[in-house]
Coordinates of C-alpha atoms and ligand atoms in Angstrom, one line a residue:
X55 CA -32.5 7.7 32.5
X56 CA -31.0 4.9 30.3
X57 CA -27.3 4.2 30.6
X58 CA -24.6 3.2 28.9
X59 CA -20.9 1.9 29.5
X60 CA -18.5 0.9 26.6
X61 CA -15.3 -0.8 26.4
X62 CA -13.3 -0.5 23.0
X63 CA -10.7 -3.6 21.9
X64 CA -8.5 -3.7 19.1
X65 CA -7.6 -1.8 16.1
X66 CA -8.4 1.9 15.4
X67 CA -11.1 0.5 12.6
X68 CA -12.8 -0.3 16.8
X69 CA -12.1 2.6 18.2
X70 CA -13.6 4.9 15.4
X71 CA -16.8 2.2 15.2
X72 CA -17.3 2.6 18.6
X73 CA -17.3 6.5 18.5
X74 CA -19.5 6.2 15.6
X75 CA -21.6 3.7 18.3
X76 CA -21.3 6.3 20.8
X77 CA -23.1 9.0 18.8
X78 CA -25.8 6.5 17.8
X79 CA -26.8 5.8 21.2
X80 CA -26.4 9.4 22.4
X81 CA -29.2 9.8 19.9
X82 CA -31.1 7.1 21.1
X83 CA -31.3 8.9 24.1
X84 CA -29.1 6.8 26.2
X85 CA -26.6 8.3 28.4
X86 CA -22.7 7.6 28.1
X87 CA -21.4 7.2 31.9
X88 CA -17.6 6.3 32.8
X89 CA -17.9 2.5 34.8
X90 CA -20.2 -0.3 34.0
X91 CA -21.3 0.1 37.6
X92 CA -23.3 3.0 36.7
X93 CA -24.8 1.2 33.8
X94 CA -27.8 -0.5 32.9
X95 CA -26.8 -1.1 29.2
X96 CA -23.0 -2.6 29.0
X97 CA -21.4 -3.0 25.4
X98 CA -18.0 -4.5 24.8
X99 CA -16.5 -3.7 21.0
X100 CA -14.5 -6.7 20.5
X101 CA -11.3 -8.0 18.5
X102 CA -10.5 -11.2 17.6
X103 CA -7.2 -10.6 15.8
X104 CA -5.1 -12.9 18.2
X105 CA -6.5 -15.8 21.0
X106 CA -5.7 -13.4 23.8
X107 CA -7.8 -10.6 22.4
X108 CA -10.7 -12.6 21.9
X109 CA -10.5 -14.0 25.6
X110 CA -10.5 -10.9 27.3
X111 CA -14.3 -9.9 26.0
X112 CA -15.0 -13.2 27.9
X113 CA -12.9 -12.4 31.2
X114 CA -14.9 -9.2 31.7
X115 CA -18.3 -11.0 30.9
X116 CA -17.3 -13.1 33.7
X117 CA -16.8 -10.2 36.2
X118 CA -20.4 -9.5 35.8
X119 CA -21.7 -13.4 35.6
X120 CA -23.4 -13.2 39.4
X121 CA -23.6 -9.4 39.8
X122 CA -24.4 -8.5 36.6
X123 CA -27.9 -8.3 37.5
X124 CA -30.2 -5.6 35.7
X125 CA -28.2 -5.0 34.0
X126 CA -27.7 -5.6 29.4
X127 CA -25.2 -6.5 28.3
X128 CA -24.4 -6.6 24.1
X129 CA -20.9 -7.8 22.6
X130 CA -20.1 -5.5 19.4
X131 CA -17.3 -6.1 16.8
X132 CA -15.2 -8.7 15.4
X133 CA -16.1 -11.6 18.2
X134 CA -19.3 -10.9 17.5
X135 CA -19.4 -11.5 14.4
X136 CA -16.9 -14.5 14.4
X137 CA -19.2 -16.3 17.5
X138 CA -22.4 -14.9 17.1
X139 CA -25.3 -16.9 18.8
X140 CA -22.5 -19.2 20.9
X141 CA -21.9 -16.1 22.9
X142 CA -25.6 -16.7 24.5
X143 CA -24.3 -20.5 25.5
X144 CA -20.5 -18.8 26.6
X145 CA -22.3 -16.1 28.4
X146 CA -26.0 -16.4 29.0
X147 CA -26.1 -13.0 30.7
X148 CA -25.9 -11.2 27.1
X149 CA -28.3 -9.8 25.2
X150 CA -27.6 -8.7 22.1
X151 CA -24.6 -10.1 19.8
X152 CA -24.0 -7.4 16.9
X153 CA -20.5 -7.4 14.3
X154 CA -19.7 -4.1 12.7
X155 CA -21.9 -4.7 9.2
X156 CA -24.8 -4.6 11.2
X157 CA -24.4 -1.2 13.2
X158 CA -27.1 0.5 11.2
X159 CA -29.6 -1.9 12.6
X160 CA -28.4 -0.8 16.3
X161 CA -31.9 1.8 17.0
X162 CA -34.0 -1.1 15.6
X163 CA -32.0 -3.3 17.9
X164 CA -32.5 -1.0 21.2
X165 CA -36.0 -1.1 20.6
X166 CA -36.7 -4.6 20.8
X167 CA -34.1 -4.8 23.9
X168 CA -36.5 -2.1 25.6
X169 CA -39.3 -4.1 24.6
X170 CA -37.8 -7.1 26.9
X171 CA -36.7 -9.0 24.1
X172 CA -33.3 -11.2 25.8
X173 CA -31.8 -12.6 22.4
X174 CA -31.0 -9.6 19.8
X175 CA -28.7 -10.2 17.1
X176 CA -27.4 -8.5 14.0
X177 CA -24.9 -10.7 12.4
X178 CA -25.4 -10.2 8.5
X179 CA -21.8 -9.9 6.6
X180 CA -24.0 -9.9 2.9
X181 CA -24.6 -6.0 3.3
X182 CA -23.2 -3.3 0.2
X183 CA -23.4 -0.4 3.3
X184 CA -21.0 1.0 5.3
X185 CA -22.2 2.4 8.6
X186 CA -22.2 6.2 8.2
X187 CA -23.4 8.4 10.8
X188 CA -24.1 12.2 11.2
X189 CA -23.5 11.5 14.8
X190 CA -20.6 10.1 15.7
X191 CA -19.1 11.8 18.9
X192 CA -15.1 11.8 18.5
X193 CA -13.1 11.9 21.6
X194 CA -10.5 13.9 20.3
X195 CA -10.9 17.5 19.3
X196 CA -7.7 17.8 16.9
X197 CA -7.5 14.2 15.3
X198 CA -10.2 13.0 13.9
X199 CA -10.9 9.0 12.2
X200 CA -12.8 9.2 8.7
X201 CA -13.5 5.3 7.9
X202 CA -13.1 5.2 3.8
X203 CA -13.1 1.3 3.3
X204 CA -14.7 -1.7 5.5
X205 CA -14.0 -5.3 5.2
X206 CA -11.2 -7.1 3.5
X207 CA -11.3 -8.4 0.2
X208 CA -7.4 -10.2 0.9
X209 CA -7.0 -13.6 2.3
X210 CA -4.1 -14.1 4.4
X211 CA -4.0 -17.4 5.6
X212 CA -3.7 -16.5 9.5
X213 CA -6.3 -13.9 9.6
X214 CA -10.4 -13.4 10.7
X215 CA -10.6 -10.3 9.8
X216 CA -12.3 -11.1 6.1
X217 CA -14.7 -13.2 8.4
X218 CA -15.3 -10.6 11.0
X219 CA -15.5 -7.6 9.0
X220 CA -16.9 -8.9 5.6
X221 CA -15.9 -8.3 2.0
X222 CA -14.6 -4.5 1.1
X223 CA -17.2 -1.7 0.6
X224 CA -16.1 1.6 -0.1
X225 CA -17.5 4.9 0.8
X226 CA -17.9 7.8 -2.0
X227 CA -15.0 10.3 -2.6
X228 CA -18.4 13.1 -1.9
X229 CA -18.7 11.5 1.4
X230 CA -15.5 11.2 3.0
X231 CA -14.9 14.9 2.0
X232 CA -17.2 16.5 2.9
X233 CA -17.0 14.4 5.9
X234 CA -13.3 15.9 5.8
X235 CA -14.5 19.5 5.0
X236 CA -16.8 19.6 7.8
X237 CA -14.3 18.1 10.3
X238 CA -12.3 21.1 9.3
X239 CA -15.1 23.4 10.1
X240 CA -14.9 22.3 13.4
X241 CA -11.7 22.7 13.8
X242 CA -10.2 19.8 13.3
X243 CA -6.6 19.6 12.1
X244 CA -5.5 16.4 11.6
X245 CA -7.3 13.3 9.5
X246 CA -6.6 9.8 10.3
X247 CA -7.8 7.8 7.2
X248 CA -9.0 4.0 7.7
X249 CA -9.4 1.0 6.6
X250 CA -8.1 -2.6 6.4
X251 CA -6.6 -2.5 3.8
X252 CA -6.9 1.7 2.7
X253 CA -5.0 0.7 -0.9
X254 CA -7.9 -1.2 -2.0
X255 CA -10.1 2.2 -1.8
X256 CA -12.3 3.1 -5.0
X257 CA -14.7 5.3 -5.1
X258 CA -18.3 3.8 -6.2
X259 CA -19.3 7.0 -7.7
X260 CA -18.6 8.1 -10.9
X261 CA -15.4 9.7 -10.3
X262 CA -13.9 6.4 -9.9
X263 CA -11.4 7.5 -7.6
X264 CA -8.6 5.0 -6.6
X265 CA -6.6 5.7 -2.8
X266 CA -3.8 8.1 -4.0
X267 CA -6.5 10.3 -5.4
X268 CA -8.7 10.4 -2.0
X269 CA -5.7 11.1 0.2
X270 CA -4.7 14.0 -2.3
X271 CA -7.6 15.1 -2.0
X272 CA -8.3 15.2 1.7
X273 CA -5.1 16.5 2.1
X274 CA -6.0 19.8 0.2
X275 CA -9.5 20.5 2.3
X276 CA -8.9 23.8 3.3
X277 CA -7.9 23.7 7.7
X278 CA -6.0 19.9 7.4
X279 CA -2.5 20.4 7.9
X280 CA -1.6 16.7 8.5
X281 CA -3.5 13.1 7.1
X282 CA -2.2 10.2 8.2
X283 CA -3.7 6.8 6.8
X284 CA -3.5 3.2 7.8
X285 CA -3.4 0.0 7.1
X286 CA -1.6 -0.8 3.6
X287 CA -1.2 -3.9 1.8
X288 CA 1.9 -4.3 0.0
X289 CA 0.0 -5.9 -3.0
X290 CA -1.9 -2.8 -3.1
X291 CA 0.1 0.0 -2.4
X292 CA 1.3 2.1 -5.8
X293 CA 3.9 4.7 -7.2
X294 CA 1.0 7.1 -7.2
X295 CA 0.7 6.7 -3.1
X296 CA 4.8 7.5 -2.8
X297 CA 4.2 10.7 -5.3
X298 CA 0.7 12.3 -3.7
X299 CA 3.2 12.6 -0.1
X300 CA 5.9 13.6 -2.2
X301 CA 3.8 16.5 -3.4
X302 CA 1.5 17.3 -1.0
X303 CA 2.6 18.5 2.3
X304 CA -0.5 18.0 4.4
X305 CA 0.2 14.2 3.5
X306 CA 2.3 12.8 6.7
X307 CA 5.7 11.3 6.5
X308 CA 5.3 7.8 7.4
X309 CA 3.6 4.7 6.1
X310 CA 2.4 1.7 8.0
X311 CA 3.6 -1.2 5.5
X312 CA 3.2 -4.5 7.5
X313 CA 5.7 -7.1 5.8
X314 CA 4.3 -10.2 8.4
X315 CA 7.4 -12.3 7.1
X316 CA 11.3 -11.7 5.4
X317 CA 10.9 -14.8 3.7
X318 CA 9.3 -15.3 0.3
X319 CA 8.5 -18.8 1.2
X320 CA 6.4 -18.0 4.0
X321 CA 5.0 -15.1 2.8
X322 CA 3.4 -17.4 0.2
X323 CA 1.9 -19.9 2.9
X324 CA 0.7 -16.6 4.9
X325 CA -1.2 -16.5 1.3
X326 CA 0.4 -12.8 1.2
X327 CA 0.1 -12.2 -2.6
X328 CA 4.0 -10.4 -2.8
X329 CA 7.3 -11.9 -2.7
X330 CA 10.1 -10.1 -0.6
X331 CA 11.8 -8.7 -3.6
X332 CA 8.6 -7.3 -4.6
X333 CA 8.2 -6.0 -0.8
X334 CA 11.5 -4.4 -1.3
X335 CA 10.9 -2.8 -4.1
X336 CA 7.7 -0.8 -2.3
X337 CA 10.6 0.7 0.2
X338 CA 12.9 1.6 -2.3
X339 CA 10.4 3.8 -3.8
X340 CA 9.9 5.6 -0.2
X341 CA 13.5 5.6 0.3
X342 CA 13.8 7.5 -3.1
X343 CA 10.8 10.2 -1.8
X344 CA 12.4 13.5 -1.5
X345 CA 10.5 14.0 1.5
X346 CA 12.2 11.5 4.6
X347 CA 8.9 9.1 4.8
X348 CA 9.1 7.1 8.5
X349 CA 8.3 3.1 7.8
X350 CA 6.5 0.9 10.0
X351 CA 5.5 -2.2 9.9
X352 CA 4.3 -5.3 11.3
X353 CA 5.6 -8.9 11.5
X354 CA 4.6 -12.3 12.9
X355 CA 7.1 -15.5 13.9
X356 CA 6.2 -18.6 13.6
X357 CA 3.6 -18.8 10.8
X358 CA 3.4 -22.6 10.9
X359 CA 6.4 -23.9 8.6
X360 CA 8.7 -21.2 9.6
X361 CA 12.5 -22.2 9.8
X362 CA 15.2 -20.9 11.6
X363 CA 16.1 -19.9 7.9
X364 CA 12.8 -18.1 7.4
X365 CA 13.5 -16.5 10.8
X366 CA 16.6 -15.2 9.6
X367 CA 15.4 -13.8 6.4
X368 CA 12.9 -11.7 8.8
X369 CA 15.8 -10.5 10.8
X370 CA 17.9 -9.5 7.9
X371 CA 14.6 -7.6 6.4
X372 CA 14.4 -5.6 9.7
X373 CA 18.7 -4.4 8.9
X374 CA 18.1 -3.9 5.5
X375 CA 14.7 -1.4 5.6
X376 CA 15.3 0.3 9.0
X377 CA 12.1 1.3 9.9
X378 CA 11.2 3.5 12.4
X379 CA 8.9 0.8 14.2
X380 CA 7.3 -2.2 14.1
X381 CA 4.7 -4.6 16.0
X382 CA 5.6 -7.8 16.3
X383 CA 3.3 -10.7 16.9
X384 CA 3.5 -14.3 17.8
X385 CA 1.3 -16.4 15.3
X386 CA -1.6 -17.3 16.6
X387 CA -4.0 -20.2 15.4
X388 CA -7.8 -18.7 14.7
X389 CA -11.0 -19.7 13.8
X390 CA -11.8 -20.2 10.4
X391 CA -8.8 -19.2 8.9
X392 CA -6.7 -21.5 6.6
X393 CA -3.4 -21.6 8.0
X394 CA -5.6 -23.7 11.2
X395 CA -5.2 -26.9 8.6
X396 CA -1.3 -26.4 8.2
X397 CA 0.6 -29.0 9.9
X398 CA 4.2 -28.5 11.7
X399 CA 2.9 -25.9 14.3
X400 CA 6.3 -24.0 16.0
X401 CA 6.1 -24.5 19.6
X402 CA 5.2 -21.7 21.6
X403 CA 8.3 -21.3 23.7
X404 CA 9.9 -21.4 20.1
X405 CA 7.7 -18.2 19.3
X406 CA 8.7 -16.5 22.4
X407 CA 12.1 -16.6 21.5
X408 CA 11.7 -15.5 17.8
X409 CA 9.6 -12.8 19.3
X410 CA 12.0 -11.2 21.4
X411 CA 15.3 -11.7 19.2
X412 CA 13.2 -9.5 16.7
X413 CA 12.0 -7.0 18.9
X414 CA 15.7 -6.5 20.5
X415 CA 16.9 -6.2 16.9
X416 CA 14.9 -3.5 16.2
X417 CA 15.6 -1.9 18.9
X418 CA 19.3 -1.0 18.5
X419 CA 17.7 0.1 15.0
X420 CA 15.5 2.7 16.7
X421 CA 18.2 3.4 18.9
X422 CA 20.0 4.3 16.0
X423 CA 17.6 5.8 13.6
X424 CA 16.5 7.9 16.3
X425 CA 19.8 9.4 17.4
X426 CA 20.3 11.1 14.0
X427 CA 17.6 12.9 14.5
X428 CA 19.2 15.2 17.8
X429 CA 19.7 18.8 16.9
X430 CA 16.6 18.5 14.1
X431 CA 13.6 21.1 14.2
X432 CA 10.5 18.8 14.4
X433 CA 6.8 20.0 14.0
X434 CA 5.2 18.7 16.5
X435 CA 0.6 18.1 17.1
X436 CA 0.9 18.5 20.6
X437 CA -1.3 16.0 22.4
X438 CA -1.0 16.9 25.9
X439 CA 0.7 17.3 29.1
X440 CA 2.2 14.7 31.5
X441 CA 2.3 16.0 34.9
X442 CA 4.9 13.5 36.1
X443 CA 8.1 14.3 33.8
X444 CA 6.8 18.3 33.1
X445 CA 6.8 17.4 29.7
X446 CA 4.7 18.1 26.9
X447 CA 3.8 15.0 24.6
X448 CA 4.0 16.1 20.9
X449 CA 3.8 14.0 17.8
X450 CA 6.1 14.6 14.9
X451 CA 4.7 14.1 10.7
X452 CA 6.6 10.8 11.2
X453 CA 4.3 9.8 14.4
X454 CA 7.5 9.8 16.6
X455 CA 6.5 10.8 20.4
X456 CA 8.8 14.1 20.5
X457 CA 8.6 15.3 24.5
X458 CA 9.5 18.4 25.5
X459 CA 9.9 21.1 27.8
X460 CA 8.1 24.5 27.3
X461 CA 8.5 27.4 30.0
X462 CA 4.9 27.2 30.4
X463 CA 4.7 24.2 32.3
X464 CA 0.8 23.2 32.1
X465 CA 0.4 26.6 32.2
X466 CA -1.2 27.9 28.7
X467 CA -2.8 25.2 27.1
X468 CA -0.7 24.1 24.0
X469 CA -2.7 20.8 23.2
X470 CA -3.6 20.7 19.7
X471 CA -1.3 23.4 18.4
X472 CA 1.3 23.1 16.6
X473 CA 5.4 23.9 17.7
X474 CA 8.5 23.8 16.6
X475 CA 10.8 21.5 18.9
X476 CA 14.4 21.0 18.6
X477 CA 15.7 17.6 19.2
X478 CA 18.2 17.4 22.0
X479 CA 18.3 13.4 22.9
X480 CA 16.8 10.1 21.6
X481 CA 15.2 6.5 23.2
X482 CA 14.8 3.4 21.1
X483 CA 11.0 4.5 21.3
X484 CA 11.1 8.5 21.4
X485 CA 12.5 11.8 21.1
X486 CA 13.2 14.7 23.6
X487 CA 13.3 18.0 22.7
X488 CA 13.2 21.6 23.8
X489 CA 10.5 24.5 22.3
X490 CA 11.5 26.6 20.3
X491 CA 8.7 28.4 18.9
Ligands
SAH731 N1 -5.1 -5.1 7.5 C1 -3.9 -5.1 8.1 C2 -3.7 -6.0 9.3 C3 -4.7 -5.9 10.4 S1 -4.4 -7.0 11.7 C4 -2.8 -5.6 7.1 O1 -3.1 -6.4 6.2 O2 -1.7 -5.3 7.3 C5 -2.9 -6.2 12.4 C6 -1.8 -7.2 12.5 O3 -2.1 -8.2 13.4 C7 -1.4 -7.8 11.2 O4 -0.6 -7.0 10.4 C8 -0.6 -9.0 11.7 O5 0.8 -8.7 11.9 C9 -1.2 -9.3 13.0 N2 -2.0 -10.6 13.0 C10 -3.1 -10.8 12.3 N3 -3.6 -12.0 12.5 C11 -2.7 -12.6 13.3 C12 -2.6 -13.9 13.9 N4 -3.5 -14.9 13.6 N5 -1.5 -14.2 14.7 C13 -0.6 -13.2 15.0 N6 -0.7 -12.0 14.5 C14 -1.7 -11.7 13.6
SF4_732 FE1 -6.1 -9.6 7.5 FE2 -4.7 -9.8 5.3 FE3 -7.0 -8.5 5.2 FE4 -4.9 -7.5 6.5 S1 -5.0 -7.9 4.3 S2 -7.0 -7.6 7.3 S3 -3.9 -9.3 7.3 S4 -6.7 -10.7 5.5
F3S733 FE1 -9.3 -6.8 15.9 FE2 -11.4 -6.7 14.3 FE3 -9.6 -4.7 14.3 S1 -10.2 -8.5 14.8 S2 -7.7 -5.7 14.8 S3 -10.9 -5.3 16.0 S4 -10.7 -5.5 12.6

């Protein structure tokens, strides 16, 4: 019987691979079992997007640095690719070192593991493929990931991910839907649409297709009542993008438009190719939608450089778009990147307090944005059912957590249908509601 344990990090671009993993090793004939205790093959999927996400691959490899034995173990994803043959010297307990551009080599990899082979790598970034697999085994029955763009073709001053995940390669508009169509078949109801940077999307084939056209077109497949996509670039994302949701209904209400910084001056060291007016400009188009689009973003304090005055200018951003939610992130320093040569580092107690000033800003904006939205009738995907507050977990077109309370209390099975819920009170980070049919 051959084994296998696997422990996903980072961004949803990891979570989809590693389902995409999961399937390629099920057909390998390995086993998926639920503890690296019961496994002989281990496999961590990586991210290397901040310092702390990078170390904890290496806090778990330590776990198992005595009583590992018998046990393979193989680091996937973006440290992988970003270290590659220094994990060996980090970790000499590991096996086999493989970065996301290389998972169609994974069966030819597992072979030469089996054969005894201790060092197995795939690190090559020079590939035109995209990893698509027949067998991917998804771990949600109602949402499903379609991967339509890998790499990044950008390059932001702070970030790996154009090292870790190569240049951008683009699947074909036939592929992703029928991908889409036969997700449907199954059942499926809702498409989650990825990439890096999802704006950059065009089709290879003929068609040409550019992103606006793909996500019209997914969201007209025949069983998909709701597509949701993610990540935009700002520099990227187009009119067209605003008008396919404004037309089509399957297309979601929200858009995940990370912003990183208010200020135009450090947007330019982040190397961010738009200004904030230009930013700006992007929401006012969504604000003009006649369909009530949720924003979301992400930012990051102090980018090397950034004043008290750049600060601010991020602060007055957060007042002036209102959005619904938004990560925020303390800058950190990464290999490889260019913003590692910038001098006049911001210290990281300095950071700390950025961070939090932000995040309690936007909290009284969620509080706020979130109150108007008591007495509303949501649609809600229902996701499941917490036993601890009786409450069903829905998720409204905007992605806002909608809870609620349904007179069949765990009784019938409502996850992955969809309900009508009427707001009756609202957190700074979700909504509670009552059924209604
Ligand atoms: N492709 C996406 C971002 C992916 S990374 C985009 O362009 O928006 C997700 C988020 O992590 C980024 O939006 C950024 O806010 C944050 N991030 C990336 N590199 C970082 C770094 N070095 N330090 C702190 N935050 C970082
Ligand atoms: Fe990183 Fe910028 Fe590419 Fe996003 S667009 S993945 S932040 S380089
Ligand atoms: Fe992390 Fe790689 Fe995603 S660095 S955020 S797992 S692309």
């Amino acid at each position: 019987m051959k084994t296998f344990y696997i422990e996903t990090f980072g961004c949803q671009m990891n979570a989809h691979d590693s389902e995409k993993v999961i399937g390629t090793l099920v057909s390998e004939g390995y086993t998926q079992v639920p503890t690296p205790d019961a496994a002989e093959l281990v496999f961590y999927n990586t991210c290397s997007i901040r310092d702390k996400a990078e170390q904890k691959v290496f806090h778990r490899l330590d776990q198992f640095k005595r009583d590992g034995k018998g046990k393979t173990f193989a680091v996937l994803g973006c440290v992988a690719q970003q270290e590659g043959a220094k994990i060996f010297e980090k970790a000499p307990h590991v096996s086999m070192v493989c970065g996301s551009a290389s998972y169609n080599q994974l069966p030819q990899m597992l072979v030469q593991l089996e054969a005894g082979n201790r060092r197995v790598t795939g690190l090559n970034l020079d590939t035109e493929d995209t990893f698509e697999t027949p067998l991917t085994r998804r771990n949600n029955p109602h949402r499903a990931y379609i991967t339509i763009i890998e790499g990044c073709d950008k390059a932001c001053a702070y970030c790996v991910v154009p090292f870790t995940r190569g240049p951008e390669r683009s699947r074909t508009s036939e592929s992703v839907l029928s991908e889409a169509r036969q997700l449907a078949d199954m059942g499926y109801s809702e498409i989650q649409l990825l990439g890096q940077n999802v704006n950059s999307y065009r089709d290879p084939s003929p068609a040409g297709w550019d992103f606006a056209q793909i996500l019209d077109a997914v969201g007209r497949v025949a069983g998909i009542r709701r597509v949701r996509f993610t990540t935009s670039h700002p520099r990227d994302f187009v009119k067209p993008i605003v008008d396919a949701i404004d037309s089509n209904p399957a297309l979601c209400n929200h858009v995940h438009l990370p912003v990183q910084s208010g200020s135009t001056r450090v947007l330019e060291a982040m190397q961010r190719l738009y200004t904030r007016e230009q930013y700006l400009e992007r929401i006012a188009w969504m604000k003009a939608a006649r369909r009530p689009i949720a924003i979301t973003s992400d930012i990051i304090v102090g980018f090397p450089g950034e004043t008290e005055a750049d600060f601010e200018a991020t602060l007055g951003l957060l007042d002036e778009v209102e959005y619904d939610a938004i990560f925020g992130f303390k800058y950190s320093r990464r290999p490889n990147t260019p913003a590692l040569a910038l001098g006049d580092q911001i210290p990281e107690e300095e950071k700390s307090r950025r961070l939090a000033i932000a995040q309690e800003r936007q909290r009284q904006i969620q509080i706020r944005r979130n109150a108007g939205y008591v007495g509303a009738v949501e649609e809600c995907l229902v996701e499941g059912f917490n036993k601890a507050t009786g409450q069903w977990i829905g998720r409204t077109t905007q992605h806002k957590t909608l809870n609620f309370l349904h007179a069949a209390a765990g009784g019938d099975d409502l996850t992955g249908k969809y309900v009508a819920v009427r707001v009756t009170r609202a957190g700074p980070n979700s909504l509670v509601g009552e059924w209604v049919g």
